[in-house]
C-alpha atoms as a printed R data frame, in Angstrom:
    type eleno elety resid chain resno      x      y       z
1   ATOM     1    CA   MET     A     1  0.000  0.000   0.000
2   ATOM     2    CA   THR     A     2  1.347  3.420  -0.915
3   ATOM     3    CA   GLU     A     3  1.608  6.307   1.471
4   ATOM     4    CA   PRO     A     4 -0.012  9.384  -0.096
5   ATOM     5    CA   ALA     A     5  1.573 12.740   0.434
6   ATOM     6    CA   THR     A     6  0.250 15.290   2.820
7   ATOM     7    CA   GLU     A     7 -0.525 18.976   2.489
8   ATOM     8    CA   SER     A     8 -0.900 19.483   6.192
9   ATOM     9    CA   ARG     A     9 -1.590 22.767   7.939
10  ATOM    10    CA   GLY     A    10  1.636 22.345   9.808
11  ATOM    11    CA   THR     A    11  3.314 20.061  12.235
12  ATOM    12    CA   THR     A    12  2.120 19.973  15.829
13  ATOM    13    CA   ASP     A    13  4.520 20.933  18.580
14  ATOM    14    CA   SER     A    14  4.803 17.314  19.717
15  ATOM    15    CA   ARG     A    15  6.028 16.226  16.282
16  ATOM    16    CA   TRP     A    16  8.168 19.247  15.373
17  ATOM    17    CA   PHE     A    17 11.339 17.853  16.928
18  ATOM    18    CA   ALA     A    18 10.847 14.447  15.296
19  ATOM    19    CA   VAL     A    19 10.463 16.035  11.850
20  ATOM    20    CA   VAL     A    20 13.544 18.228  12.262
21  ATOM    21    CA   ALA     A    21 15.616 15.356  13.666
22  ATOM    22    CA   ALA     A    22 14.522 13.094  10.813
23  ATOM    23    CA   LEU     A    23 15.522 15.724   8.250
24  ATOM    24    CA   VAL     A    24 18.941 16.158   9.855
25  ATOM    25    CA   LEU     A    25 19.604 12.421  10.026
26  ATOM    26    CA   VAL     A    26 18.475 11.652   6.494
27  ATOM    27    CA   GLY     A    27 20.607 14.513   5.237
28  ATOM    28    CA   THR     A    28 23.715 12.855   6.664
29  ATOM    29    CA   ALA     A    29 23.317 10.029   4.129
30  ATOM    30    CA   LEU     A    30 22.966 12.166   1.011
31  ATOM    31    CA   ARG     A    31 26.357 13.885   0.560
32  ATOM    32    CA   PRO     A    32 29.128 11.511   1.747
33  ATOM    33    CA   GLN     A    33 29.311  9.931  -1.720
34  ATOM    34    CA   ALA     A    34 30.372 13.293  -3.138
35  ATOM    35    CA   LEU     A    35 32.674 14.279  -0.266
36  ATOM    36    CA   ILE     A    36 34.611 11.015  -0.173
37  ATOM    37    CA   ILE     A    37 36.035 11.553  -3.657
38  ATOM    38    CA   GLY     A    38 38.335 14.504  -2.972
39  ATOM    39    CA   PRO     A    39 40.549 13.006  -0.234
40  ATOM    40    CA   LEU     A    40 40.850  9.645  -2.035
41  ATOM    41    CA   VAL     A    41 40.790 10.609  -5.715
42  ATOM    42    CA   GLY     A    42 44.532 10.041  -6.118
43  ATOM    43    CA   LEU     A    43 44.289  6.510  -4.715
44  ATOM    44    CA   VAL     A    44 41.311  5.742  -6.967
45  ATOM    45    CA   GLN     A    45 43.190  7.058 -10.004
46  ATOM    46    CA   ASP     A    46 46.256  4.953  -9.237
47  ATOM    47    CA   ASP     A    47 44.236  1.776  -8.637
48  ATOM    48    CA   LEU     A    48 41.900  2.081 -11.625
49  ATOM    49    CA   GLY     A    49 44.224  3.862 -14.063
50  ATOM    50    CA   MET     A    50 42.017  6.941 -14.453
51  ATOM    51    CA   SER     A    51 43.078 10.252 -15.972
52  ATOM    52    CA   HIS     A    52 42.157 13.450 -14.130
53  ATOM    53    CA   ALA     A    53 39.268 14.018 -16.549
54  ATOM    54    CA   VAL     A    54 37.823 10.516 -16.067
55  ATOM    55    CA   ALA     A    55 38.296 10.749 -12.306
56  ATOM    56    CA   GLY     A    56 36.293 13.963 -12.422
57  ATOM    57    CA   LEU     A    57 33.327 11.876 -13.586
58  ATOM    58    CA   LEU     A    58 33.101 10.393 -10.081
59  ATOM    59    CA   SER     A    59 31.905 13.819  -8.943
60  ATOM    60    CA   THR     A    60 30.263 14.945 -12.187
61  ATOM    61    CA   ILE     A    61 27.911 11.970 -12.612
62  ATOM    62    CA   PRO     A    62 25.939 12.452  -9.357
63  ATOM    63    CA   VAL     A    63 25.713 16.184  -9.979
64  ATOM    64    CA   LEU     A    64 24.521 15.617 -13.550
65  ATOM    65    CA   CYS     A    65 21.905 13.176 -12.249
66  ATOM    66    CA   MET     A    66 20.761 15.765  -9.705
67  ATOM    67    CA   SER     A    67 20.253 18.170 -12.585
68  ATOM    68    CA   LEU     A    68 18.537 16.012 -15.190
69  ATOM    69    CA   LEU     A    69 16.497 13.727 -12.922
70  ATOM    70    CA   ALA     A    70 15.365 16.187 -10.245
71  ATOM    71    CA   PRO     A    71 11.993 16.812 -11.981
72  ATOM    72    CA   PHE     A    72 11.126 13.125 -11.491
73  ATOM    73    CA   GLY     A    73 11.381 13.314  -7.701
74  ATOM    74    CA   PRO     A    74  7.769 14.489  -7.272
75  ATOM    75    CA   VAL     A    75  6.645 11.528  -9.405
76  ATOM    76    CA   LEU     A    76  8.209  9.137  -6.913
77  ATOM    77    CA   ALA     A    77  6.615 11.098  -4.063
78  ATOM    78    CA   GLY     A    78  3.249 10.804  -5.792
79  ATOM    79    CA   LEU     A    79  3.600  7.058  -6.165
80  ATOM    80    CA   ILE     A    80  4.637  6.109  -2.640
81  ATOM    81    CA   GLY     A    81  4.548  9.351  -0.647
82  ATOM    82    CA   PRO     A    82  7.353 11.736   0.341
83  ATOM    83    CA   ARG     A    83  8.331  9.688   3.404
84  ATOM    84    CA   LEU     A    84  8.806  6.380   1.603
85  ATOM    85    CA   GLY     A    85 10.114  8.175  -1.491
86  ATOM    86    CA   THR     A    86 12.908  9.635   0.591
87  ATOM    87    CA   ALA     A    87 13.588  6.230   2.151
88  ATOM    88    CA   ALA     A    88 13.867  4.604  -1.278
89  ATOM    89    CA   CYS     A    89 16.371  7.232  -2.385
90  ATOM    90    CA   VAL     A    90 18.553  6.733   0.697
91  ATOM    91    CA   ALA     A    91 18.506  2.973   0.106
92  ATOM    92    CA   MET     A    92 19.682  3.517  -3.478
93  ATOM    93    CA   VAL     A    93 22.509  5.785  -2.360
94  ATOM    94    CA   GLY     A    94 23.714  3.290   0.236
95  ATOM    95    CA   THR     A    95 23.426  0.216  -1.996
96  ATOM    96    CA   PHE     A    96 25.187  1.657  -5.022
97  ATOM    97    CA   GLY     A    97 27.766  3.315  -2.789
98  ATOM    98    CA   ILE     A    98 28.703 -0.090  -1.383
99  ATOM    99    CA   LEU     A    99 28.844 -1.540  -4.895
100 ATOM   100    CA   ARG     A   100 31.139  1.286  -5.971
101 ATOM   101    CA   GLY     A   101 33.653  0.117  -3.391
102 ATOM   102    CA   LEU     A   102 33.422 -3.527  -4.486
103 ATOM   103    CA   LEU     A   103 33.362 -3.422  -8.296
104 ATOM   104    CA   PRO     A   104 36.625 -4.217 -10.070
105 ATOM   105    CA   ASP     A   105 37.245 -1.592 -12.761
106 ATOM   106    CA   SER     A   106 36.616  2.003 -13.752
107 ATOM   107    CA   THR     A   107 33.647  1.212 -16.019
108 ATOM   108    CA   THR     A   108 31.646 -0.619 -13.359
109 ATOM   109    CA   VAL     A   109 32.615  1.893 -10.666
110 ATOM   110    CA   LEU     A   110 31.293  4.695 -12.880
111 ATOM   111    CA   ALA     A   111 28.108  2.673 -13.523
112 ATOM   112    CA   ALA     A   112 27.521  2.327  -9.771
113 ATOM   113    CA   THR     A   113 28.092  6.064  -9.482
114 ATOM   114    CA   VAL     A   114 25.154  6.560 -11.854
115 ATOM   115    CA   GLY     A   115 22.959  4.453  -9.559
116 ATOM   116    CA   LEU     A   116 23.737  6.422  -6.425
117 ATOM   117    CA   GLY     A   117 23.390  9.634  -8.439
118 ATOM   118    CA   VAL     A   118 19.805  8.679  -9.300
119 ATOM   119    CA   GLY     A   119 18.981  8.332  -5.607
120 ATOM   120    CA   MET     A   120 20.586 11.673  -4.790
121 ATOM   121    CA   ALA     A   121 18.704 13.303  -7.666
122 ATOM   122    CA   LEU     A   122 15.204 12.058  -6.925
123 ATOM   123    CA   VAL     A   123 15.286 13.072  -3.267
124 ATOM   124    CA   GLY     A   124 16.281 16.666  -4.075
125 ATOM   125    CA   PRO     A   125 12.816 18.127  -4.756
126 ATOM   126    CA   ILE     A   126 11.062 15.782  -2.297
127 ATOM   127    CA   LEU     A   127 12.706 17.336   0.759
128 ATOM   128    CA   PRO     A   128 11.366 20.868   0.011
129 ATOM   129    CA   MET     A   129  7.901 19.326  -0.366
130 ATOM   130    CA   ILE     A   130  8.208 17.845   3.117
131 ATOM   131    CA   VAL     A   131  9.427 21.159   4.561
132 ATOM   132    CA   ARG     A   132  6.616 23.107   2.900
133 ATOM   133    CA   ALA     A   133  3.980 20.661   4.173
134 ATOM   134    CA   ARG     A   134  5.345 19.903   7.644
135 ATOM   135    CA   LEU     A   135  7.012 23.212   8.602
136 ATOM   136    CA   PRO     A   136  5.210 25.900   6.579
137 ATOM   137    CA   ASN     A   137  5.817 28.641   9.142
138 ATOM   138    CA   ASN     A   138  9.557 28.074   9.495
139 ATOM   139    CA   PRO     A   139 10.952 27.166   6.068
140 ATOM   140    CA   ALA     A   140 14.541 28.237   6.778
141 ATOM   141    CA   ALA     A   141 14.686 25.969   9.829
142 ATOM   142    CA   GLY     A   142 13.215 23.053   7.884
143 ATOM   143    CA   THR     A   143 15.558 23.534   4.952
144 ATOM   144    CA   GLY     A   144 18.431 24.118   7.335
145 ATOM   145    CA   ALA     A   145 17.726 20.822   9.087
146 ATOM   146    CA   TYR     A   146 18.515 18.630   6.100
147 ATOM   147    CA   VAL     A   147 21.278 20.972   4.933
148 ATOM   148    CA   VAL     A   148 22.887 20.582   8.367
149 ATOM   149    CA   GLY     A   149 22.638 16.842   7.772
150 ATOM   150    CA   PHE     A   150 24.363 17.265   4.406
151 ATOM   151    CA   VAL     A   151 27.251 19.101   6.035
152 ATOM   152    CA   ILE     A   152 27.524 16.801   9.067
153 ATOM   153    CA   GLY     A   153 27.670 13.742   6.835
154 ATOM   154    CA   GLY     A   154 30.106 15.400   4.464
155 ATOM   155    CA   SER     A   155 32.349 16.734   7.229
156 ATOM   156    CA   ILE     A   156 32.601 13.376   8.970
157 ATOM   157    CA   THR     A   157 33.278 11.657   5.650
158 ATOM   158    CA   ALA     A   158 36.033 14.096   4.701
159 ATOM   159    CA   ALA     A   159 37.638 13.625   8.115
160 ATOM   160    CA   VAL     A   160 37.557  9.814   8.185
161 ATOM   161    CA   ALA     A   161 38.034  8.914   4.498
162 ATOM   162    CA   VAL     A   162 41.837  8.761   4.575
163 ATOM   163    CA   PRO     A   163 42.135  7.193   8.073
164 ATOM   164    CA   LEU     A   164 39.653  4.478   7.079
165 ATOM   165    CA   ALA     A   165 41.602  3.797   3.895
166 ATOM   166    CA   ASP     A   166 44.843  3.588   5.886
167 ATOM   167    CA   ALA     A   167 43.336  1.336   8.554
168 ATOM   168    CA   PHE     A   168 41.442 -1.096   6.326
169 ATOM   169    CA   GLY     A   169 43.628 -1.482   3.280
170 ATOM   170    CA   GLY     A   170 42.638  1.143   0.749
171 ATOM   171    CA   TRP     A   171 39.980  3.362  -0.740
172 ATOM   172    CA   ARG     A   172 37.532  0.506  -1.350
173 ATOM   173    CA   ALA     A   173 37.072 -0.226   2.352
174 ATOM   174    CA   SER     A   174 36.554  3.460   3.028
175 ATOM   175    CA   PHE     A   175 33.853  3.647   0.342
176 ATOM   176    CA   VAL     A   176 32.030  0.578   1.704
177 ATOM   177    CA   ILE     A   177 32.063  1.685   5.353
178 ATOM   178    CA   VAL     A   178 30.846  5.200   4.579
179 ATOM   179    CA   SER     A   179 28.104  3.865   2.294
180 ATOM   180    CA   ALA     A   180 26.885  1.319   4.841
181 ATOM   181    CA   ALA     A   181 26.273  4.142   7.318
182 ATOM   182    CA   ALA     A   182 23.450  5.349   5.055
183 ATOM   183    CA   PHE     A   183 21.298  2.478   6.296
184 ATOM   184    CA   VAL     A   184 21.546  3.783   9.857
185 ATOM   185    CA   SER     A   185 20.119  7.082   8.601
186 ATOM   186    CA   LEU     A   186 17.428  5.177   6.722
187 ATOM   187    CA   ALA     A   187 16.291  3.376   9.876
188 ATOM   188    CA   ALA     A   188 16.195  6.657  11.810
189 ATOM   189    CA   TRP     A   189 14.155  8.330   9.057
190 ATOM   190    CA   LEU     A   190 11.504  5.621   9.058
191 ATOM   191    CA   ARG     A   191 11.333  5.698  12.849
192 ATOM   192    CA   LEU     A   192 11.101  9.486  13.316
193 ATOM   193    CA   MET     A   193  9.286 10.926  10.299
194 ATOM   194    CA   PRO     A   194  5.489 10.767  10.779
195 ATOM   195    CA   ARG     A   195  3.601  8.766   8.192
196 ATOM   196    CA   ASP     A   196  2.120 10.697   5.300
197 ATOM   197    CA   GLU     A   197 -1.534 11.552   5.769
198 ATOM   198    CA   GLY     A   198 -4.079 10.449   3.221
199 ATOM   199    CA   HIS     A   199 -6.305 13.421   2.553
200 ATOM   200    CA   GLN     A   200 -4.348 14.801  -0.396
201 ATOM   201    CA   ARG     A   201 -1.976 13.263  -2.929
202 ATOM   202    CA   VAL     A   202  0.816 14.759  -4.937
203 ATOM   203    CA   PRO     A   203 -0.037 14.510  -8.677
204 ATOM   204    CA   LEU     A   204  1.487 11.467 -10.383
205 ATOM   205    CA   ALA     A   205  3.162 13.589 -13.040
206 ATOM   206    CA   ILE     A   206  6.317 15.523 -13.633
207 ATOM   207    CA   PRO     A   207  5.592 19.010 -12.298
208 ATOM   208    CA   LYS     A   208  5.240 21.768 -14.858
209 ATOM   209    CA   LEU     A   209  8.492 23.630 -14.532
210 ATOM   210    CA   PRO     A   210  8.316 27.443 -14.390
211 ATOM   211    CA   TRP     A   211 10.443 27.980 -17.494
212 ATOM   212    CA   ARG     A   212  9.135 31.519 -18.035
213 ATOM   213    CA   ARG     A   213  9.774 32.772 -14.507
214 ATOM   214    CA   SER     A   214 12.957 34.804 -14.583
215 ATOM   215    CA   SER     A   215 13.326 34.466 -10.823
216 ATOM   216    CA   ALA     A   216 13.514 30.666 -11.159
217 ATOM   217    CA   TRP     A   217 16.350 30.987 -13.678
218 ATOM   218    CA   LEU     A   218 18.152 33.388 -11.375
219 ATOM   219    CA   LEU     A   219 17.751 30.913  -8.516
220 ATOM   220    CA   GLY     A   220 19.292 28.253 -10.761
221 ATOM   221    CA   ALA     A   221 22.280 30.472 -11.550
222 ATOM   222    CA   ILE     A   222 22.727 31.381  -7.878
223 ATOM   223    CA   PHE     A   223 22.613 27.740  -6.833
224 ATOM   224    CA   GLY     A   224 24.806 26.701  -9.764
225 ATOM   225    CA   SER     A   225 27.619 29.129  -9.004
226 ATOM   226    CA   GLN     A   226 27.882 27.888  -5.429
227 ATOM   227    CA   SER     A   227 27.696 24.264  -6.557
228 ATOM   228    CA   ILE     A   228 30.463 24.725  -9.151
229 ATOM   229    CA   LEU     A   229 32.750 26.182  -6.501
230 ATOM   230    CA   PHE     A   230 31.831 23.528  -3.935
231 ATOM   231    CA   TYR     A   231 32.189 20.464  -6.163
232 ATOM   232    CA   GLY     A   232 35.308 21.869  -7.809
233 ATOM   233    CA   CYS     A   233 36.933 22.347  -4.407
234 ATOM   234    CA   ILE     A   234 35.944 19.043  -2.830
235 ATOM   235    CA   THR     A   235 37.101 17.135  -5.920
236 ATOM   236    CA   TRP     A   236 40.444 18.829  -6.538
237 ATOM   237    CA   LEU     A   237 41.525 20.899  -3.523
238 ATOM   238    CA   ALA     A   238 43.334 17.978  -1.883
239 ATOM   239    CA   SER     A   239 45.070 17.173  -5.174
240 ATOM   240    CA   ILE     A   240 46.069 20.827  -5.548
241 ATOM   241    CA   TYR     A   241 47.825 20.686  -2.199
242 ATOM   242    CA   GLU     A   242 49.391 17.311  -2.948
243 ATOM   243    CA   GLU     A   243 50.898 18.933  -6.038
244 ATOM   244    CA   ARG     A   244 52.168 21.710  -3.772
245 ATOM   245    CA   GLY     A   245 54.060 19.092  -1.781
246 ATOM   246    CA   TRP     A   246 51.635 18.201   1.013
247 ATOM   247    CA   ARG     A   247 51.111 14.619   2.164
248 ATOM   248    CA   LEU     A   248 47.743 12.996   1.432
249 ATOM   249    CA   ALA     A   249 46.581 13.083   5.061
250 ATOM   250    CA   ALA     A   250 47.344 16.809   5.411
251 ATOM   251    CA   ALA     A   251 45.784 17.668   2.047
252 ATOM   252    CA   GLY     A   252 42.691 15.620   2.859
253 ATOM   253    CA   GLY     A   253 42.487 17.392   6.197
254 ATOM   254    CA   LEU     A   254 41.796 20.637   4.349
255 ATOM   255    CA   ILE     A   255 38.628 19.091   2.915
256 ATOM   256    CA   ALA     A   256 37.579 18.180   6.454
257 ATOM   257    CA   LEU     A   257 38.317 21.748   7.584
258 ATOM   258    CA   LEU     A   258 36.400 23.200   4.641
259 ATOM   259    CA   THR     A   259 33.302 21.141   5.366
260 ATOM   260    CA   GLY     A   260 33.645 21.424   9.144
261 ATOM   261    CA   ILE     A   261 33.667 25.227   9.066
262 ATOM   262    CA   GLY     A   262 30.842 25.019   6.562
263 ATOM   263    CA   LEU     A   263 28.898 23.062   9.168
264 ATOM   264    CA   ILE     A   264 29.167 25.964  11.619
265 ATOM   265    CA   ALA     A   265 27.785 28.367   9.028
266 ATOM   266    CA   THR     A   266 25.083 25.933   8.006
267 ATOM   267    CA   LEU     A   267 23.979 25.534  11.613
268 ATOM   268    CA   ALA     A   268 23.891 29.278  12.250
269 ATOM   269    CA   VAL     A   269 22.292 30.532   9.053
270 ATOM   270    CA   PRO     A   270 18.882 28.807   9.398
271 ATOM   271    CA   LEU     A   271 18.554 30.180  12.931
272 ATOM   272    CA   LEU     A   272 19.178 33.742  11.777
273 ATOM   273    CA   ALA     A   273 18.049 33.914   8.158
274 ATOM   274    CA   ASP     A   274 14.337 34.431   8.850
275 ATOM   275    CA   ARG     A   275 15.064 37.064  11.510
276 ATOM   276    CA   PHE     A   276 17.856 39.327  10.281
277 ATOM   277    CA   GLY     A   277 18.752 40.982   7.013
278 ATOM   278    CA   SER     A   278 17.556 40.221   3.519
279 ATOM   279    CA   ARG     A   279 18.231 37.208   1.330
280 ATOM   280    CA   ARG     A   280 20.200 39.412  -1.051
281 ATOM   281    CA   SER     A   281 22.446 40.869   1.641
282 ATOM   282    CA   GLN     A   282 22.919 37.448   3.234
283 ATOM   283    CA   LEU     A   283 23.960 35.892  -0.076
284 ATOM   284    CA   ALA     A   284 26.222 38.848  -0.897
285 ATOM   285    CA   LEU     A   285 28.062 38.468   2.413
286 ATOM   286    CA   ALA     A   286 28.478 34.739   1.828
287 ATOM   287    CA   SER     A   287 29.857 35.520  -1.647
288 ATOM   288    CA   LEU     A   288 32.451 37.927  -0.237
289 ATOM   289    CA   LEU     A   289 33.610 35.347   2.298
290 ATOM   290    CA   SER     A   290 33.975 32.757  -0.472
291 ATOM   291    CA   ILE     A   291 35.957 35.193  -2.629
292 ATOM   292    CA   ALA     A   292 38.307 36.041   0.231
293 ATOM   293    CA   GLY     A   293 38.897 32.367   0.995
294 ATOM   294    CA   ILE     A   294 39.583 31.151  -2.533
295 ATOM   295    CA   LEU     A   295 41.825 34.151  -3.247
296 ATOM   296    CA   GLY     A   296 43.832 33.375  -0.131
297 ATOM   297    CA   ILE     A   297 44.365 29.810  -1.327
298 ATOM   298    CA   ALA     A   298 45.311 30.904  -4.849
299 ATOM   299    CA   LEU     A   299 47.773 33.578  -3.732
300 ATOM   300    CA   THR     A   300 49.701 31.432  -1.220
301 ATOM   301    CA   PRO     A   301 50.967 28.382  -3.152
302 ATOM   302    CA   GLY     A   302 54.137 28.029  -1.091
303 ATOM   303    CA   GLU     A   303 52.522 27.593   2.314
304 ATOM   304    CA   GLN     A   304 53.356 24.464   4.294
305 ATOM   305    CA   PRO     A   305 50.991 22.203   6.296
306 ATOM   306    CA   GLY     A   306 49.732 24.013   9.374
307 ATOM   307    CA   SER     A   307 50.135 27.446   7.777
308 ATOM   308    CA   ILE     A   308 47.876 30.047   9.371
309 ATOM   309    CA   LEU     A   309 47.251 31.603   5.942
310 ATOM   310    CA   THR     A   310 46.146 28.298   4.448
311 ATOM   311    CA   ILE     A   311 43.986 27.360   7.413
312 ATOM   312    CA   GLY     A   312 42.437 30.831   7.567
313 ATOM   313    CA   SER     A   313 41.732 30.951   3.838
314 ATOM   314    CA   THR     A   314 40.184 27.485   3.869
315 ATOM   315    CA   ALA     A   315 38.064 28.454   6.870
316 ATOM   316    CA   LEU     A   316 36.798 31.602   5.118
317 ATOM   317    CA   LEU     A   317 35.950 29.581   2.025
318 ATOM   318    CA   GLY     A   318 34.084 27.010   4.111
319 ATOM   319    CA   LEU     A   319 32.234 29.755   5.952
320 ATOM   320    CA   GLY     A   320 31.137 31.392   2.704
321 ATOM   321    CA   ILE     A   321 30.075 28.187   0.971
322 ATOM   322    CA   GLY     A   322 28.435 26.895   4.137
323 ATOM   323    CA   ALA     A   323 26.322 30.040   4.471
324 ATOM   324    CA   TYR     A   324 25.469 30.309   0.773
325 ATOM   325    CA   PHE     A   325 24.154 26.760   0.436
326 ATOM   326    CA   PRO     A   326 21.189 26.795   2.878
327 ATOM   327    CA   LEU     A   327 20.249 30.314   1.791
328 ATOM   328    CA   ALA     A   328 20.057 29.193  -1.830
329 ATOM   329    CA   LEU     A   329 18.038 26.089  -0.952
330 ATOM   330    CA   THR     A   330 15.566 28.213   1.010
331 ATOM   331    CA   LEU     A   331 14.762 30.451  -1.960
332 ATOM   332    CA   PRO     A   332 12.230 28.099  -3.654
333 ATOM   333    CA   VAL     A   333 10.333 27.791  -0.370
334 ATOM   334    CA   ASP     A   334 10.416 31.583  -0.014
335 ATOM   335    CA   VAL     A   335  8.658 32.177  -3.320
336 ATOM   336    CA   ALA     A   336  6.329 29.148  -3.421
337 ATOM   337    CA   SER     A   337  2.600 29.351  -2.852
338 ATOM   338    CA   ASP     A   338  2.268 25.700  -1.740
339 ATOM   339    CA   SER     A   339  4.260 22.475  -1.566
340 ATOM   340    CA   ALA     A   340  3.624 21.591  -5.228
341 ATOM   341    CA   ASP     A   341  4.868 25.024  -6.304
342 ATOM   342    CA   ALA     A   342  7.910 24.617  -4.046
343 ATOM   343    CA   ALA     A   343  8.679 21.273  -5.701
344 ATOM   344    CA   SER     A   344  8.303 22.783  -9.176
345 ATOM   345    CA   ILE     A   345 10.563 25.767  -8.496
346 ATOM   346    CA   SER     A   346 13.049 23.601  -6.631
347 ATOM   347    CA   ALA     A   347 13.179 21.091  -9.491
348 ATOM   348    CA   LEU     A   348 14.014 23.812 -12.025
349 ATOM   349    CA   MET     A   349 16.570 25.398  -9.700
350 ATOM   350    CA   LEU     A   350 18.241 22.031  -9.120
351 ATOM   351    CA   LEU     A   351 18.142 21.201 -12.836
352 ATOM   352    CA   ILE     A   352 19.831 24.463 -13.842
353 ATOM   353    CA   GLY     A   353 22.190 24.649 -10.893
354 ATOM   354    CA   TYR     A   354 23.427 21.088 -10.939
355 ATOM   355    CA   LEU     A   355 23.718 21.060 -14.743
356 ATOM   356    CA   LEU     A   356 26.133 23.970 -14.399
357 ATOM   357    CA   ALA     A   357 27.916 22.321 -11.484
358 ATOM   358    CA   ALA     A   358 28.237 18.978 -13.295
359 ATOM   359    CA   ILE     A   359 30.648 20.579 -15.728
360 ATOM   360    CA   ALA     A   360 33.129 21.576 -13.038
361 ATOM   361    CA   PRO     A   361 34.945 18.386 -11.936
362 ATOM   362    CA   VAL     A   362 35.505 17.054 -15.469
363 ATOM   363    CA   ALA     A   363 36.260 20.489 -16.964
364 ATOM   364    CA   LEU     A   364 38.783 21.197 -14.226
365 ATOM   365    CA   GLY     A   365 40.272 17.730 -14.714
366 ATOM   366    CA   LEU     A   366 40.631 18.411 -18.445
367 ATOM   367    CA   ILE     A   367 42.365 21.704 -17.653
368 ATOM   368    CA   ARG     A   368 44.770 19.838 -15.367
369 ATOM   369    CA   ASP     A   369 45.470 17.202 -18.029
370 ATOM   370    CA   ALA     A   370 46.014 19.885 -20.695
371 ATOM   371    CA   THR     A   371 48.256 22.195 -18.662
372 ATOM   372    CA   GLY     A   372 50.154 19.656 -16.590
373 ATOM   373    CA   ASN     A   373 49.508 21.404 -13.265
374 ATOM   374    CA   PHE     A   374 46.701 22.817 -11.135
375 ATOM   375    CA   GLY     A   375 47.536 26.522 -11.558
376 ATOM   376    CA   ALA     A   376 44.854 27.238 -14.154
377 ATOM   377    CA   VAL     A   377 42.390 25.102 -12.184
378 ATOM   378    CA   MET     A   378 42.956 27.232  -9.103
379 ATOM   379    CA   TRP     A   379 42.296 30.500 -10.916
380 ATOM   380    CA   SER     A   380 39.205 29.057 -12.600
381 ATOM   381    CA   LEU     A   381 37.766 28.516  -9.123
382 ATOM   382    CA   VAL     A   382 38.572 32.136  -8.260
383 ATOM   383    CA   VAL     A   383 36.575 33.333 -11.281
384 ATOM   384    CA   ILE     A   384 33.571 31.258 -10.208
385 ATOM   385    CA   ALA     A   385 33.689 32.716  -6.705
386 ATOM   386    CA   PHE     A   386 33.662 36.238  -8.101
387 ATOM   387    CA   ALA     A   387 30.590 35.364 -10.224
388 ATOM   388    CA   MET     A   388 28.595 34.538  -7.082
389 ATOM   389    CA   LEU     A   389 28.476 38.173  -5.950
390 ATOM   390    CA   PRO     A   390 26.689 39.832  -8.920
391 ATOM   391    CA   LEU     A   391 24.229 36.938  -9.028
392 ATOM   392    CA   ALA     A   392 23.374 37.525  -5.374
393 ATOM   393    CA   LEU     A   393 22.993 41.262  -5.949
394 ATOM   394    CA   ALA     A   394 20.631 40.570  -8.858
395 ATOM   395    CA   LEU     A   395 18.172 39.103  -6.345
396 ATOM   396    CA   SER     A   396 16.263 42.369  -6.079
397 ATOM   397    CA   PRO     A   397 13.105 42.743  -3.956
398 ATOM   398    CA   GLY     A   398 10.956 42.625  -7.074
399 ATOM   399    CA   ARG     A   399 12.155 39.140  -7.970
400 ATOM   400    CA   LEU     A   400 10.720 37.537  -4.836
401 ATOM   401    CA   ARG     A   401  7.003 37.588  -4.144
402 ATOM   402    CA   ARG     A   402  6.902 36.550  -0.540
403 ATOM   403    CA   ALA     A   403  7.310 39.282   2.065
404 ATOM   404    CA   GLY     A   404 10.329 38.817   4.273
405 ATOM   405    CA   ALA     A   405 12.290 36.858   1.681
406 ATOM   406    CA   THR     A   406 13.706 39.881  -0.070
């Protein structure tokens, strides 16, 4: 029996904590597959004989799936309900993540990456539907809950990826252990998230995307610029520092620092975003922090492990990206009239944003293969960071309908 979706008037006080906790915990399962690549990409390349461009596909494929398949998420929610739809997606991510660590060659590993990418893609627009239905009066907190989960899962993964590989014999063991943890999140989700109510169903159709709404395209560009910078950094930042002479553990530690500082920002922003400032000013500040951080990394190539300049620059970059991400994800909920509208706007934003971001890991890998070093890659990331600021400033009050979101 399917579980139809709900369009509830809101979540009662007794269930509010369970919903938020469920969103946090399920979020922890949905980003480790992307974050584990950066610290271990060199080991994967050596074992499977991948070029930098092909290795970039390990990050590009899930992002491309999140772009092209996001509109189908509401279809899954309509078939079995948002709660079970989310559970199915987490199960896919965990299963194909484990397979990715067990399969023998680059072709099958990339095929498993497609499978986990499908799970990551379909859940993208379902989570805003749940927030809009369950927490309609506090969208930033609801969005922030699963975004916090994203960052917690990613931060832990970045921190333990190399130690797990060292302790258990290589990158494959690290992939399997991290992927298996998704099933713990799955069990928690099914236990905590209230069952979908039956008085209203989500339509069993791909939502009509708001192609003619300029604000939706702007949201896609805003989300895309942040995603390009994020996925470019988590895929290649450790390799950049290995090329600068750092050991793998120290270079991988920068990814953990980047995501860990991002966690602090991601925790703080949802608590403050609905109370202080405007979305435009919040995004502009996050852009400036990102610019300062990536410039600091680009301009200090000779720094050694433990350098205050490197640590400070990485922290600023993590702070900027960590603040920008939940703000961008909140925008579809800000402008939506109901949960179906939120899903539609979110699907288009994810399609545009992740399509742009999918280019980054492979394109940057091609640049590295063509130039023989990561210098041009580093400055390409600087250009992307600078693009975030004018996009944020273009988010004028007239582009958002909902009062308080401007």
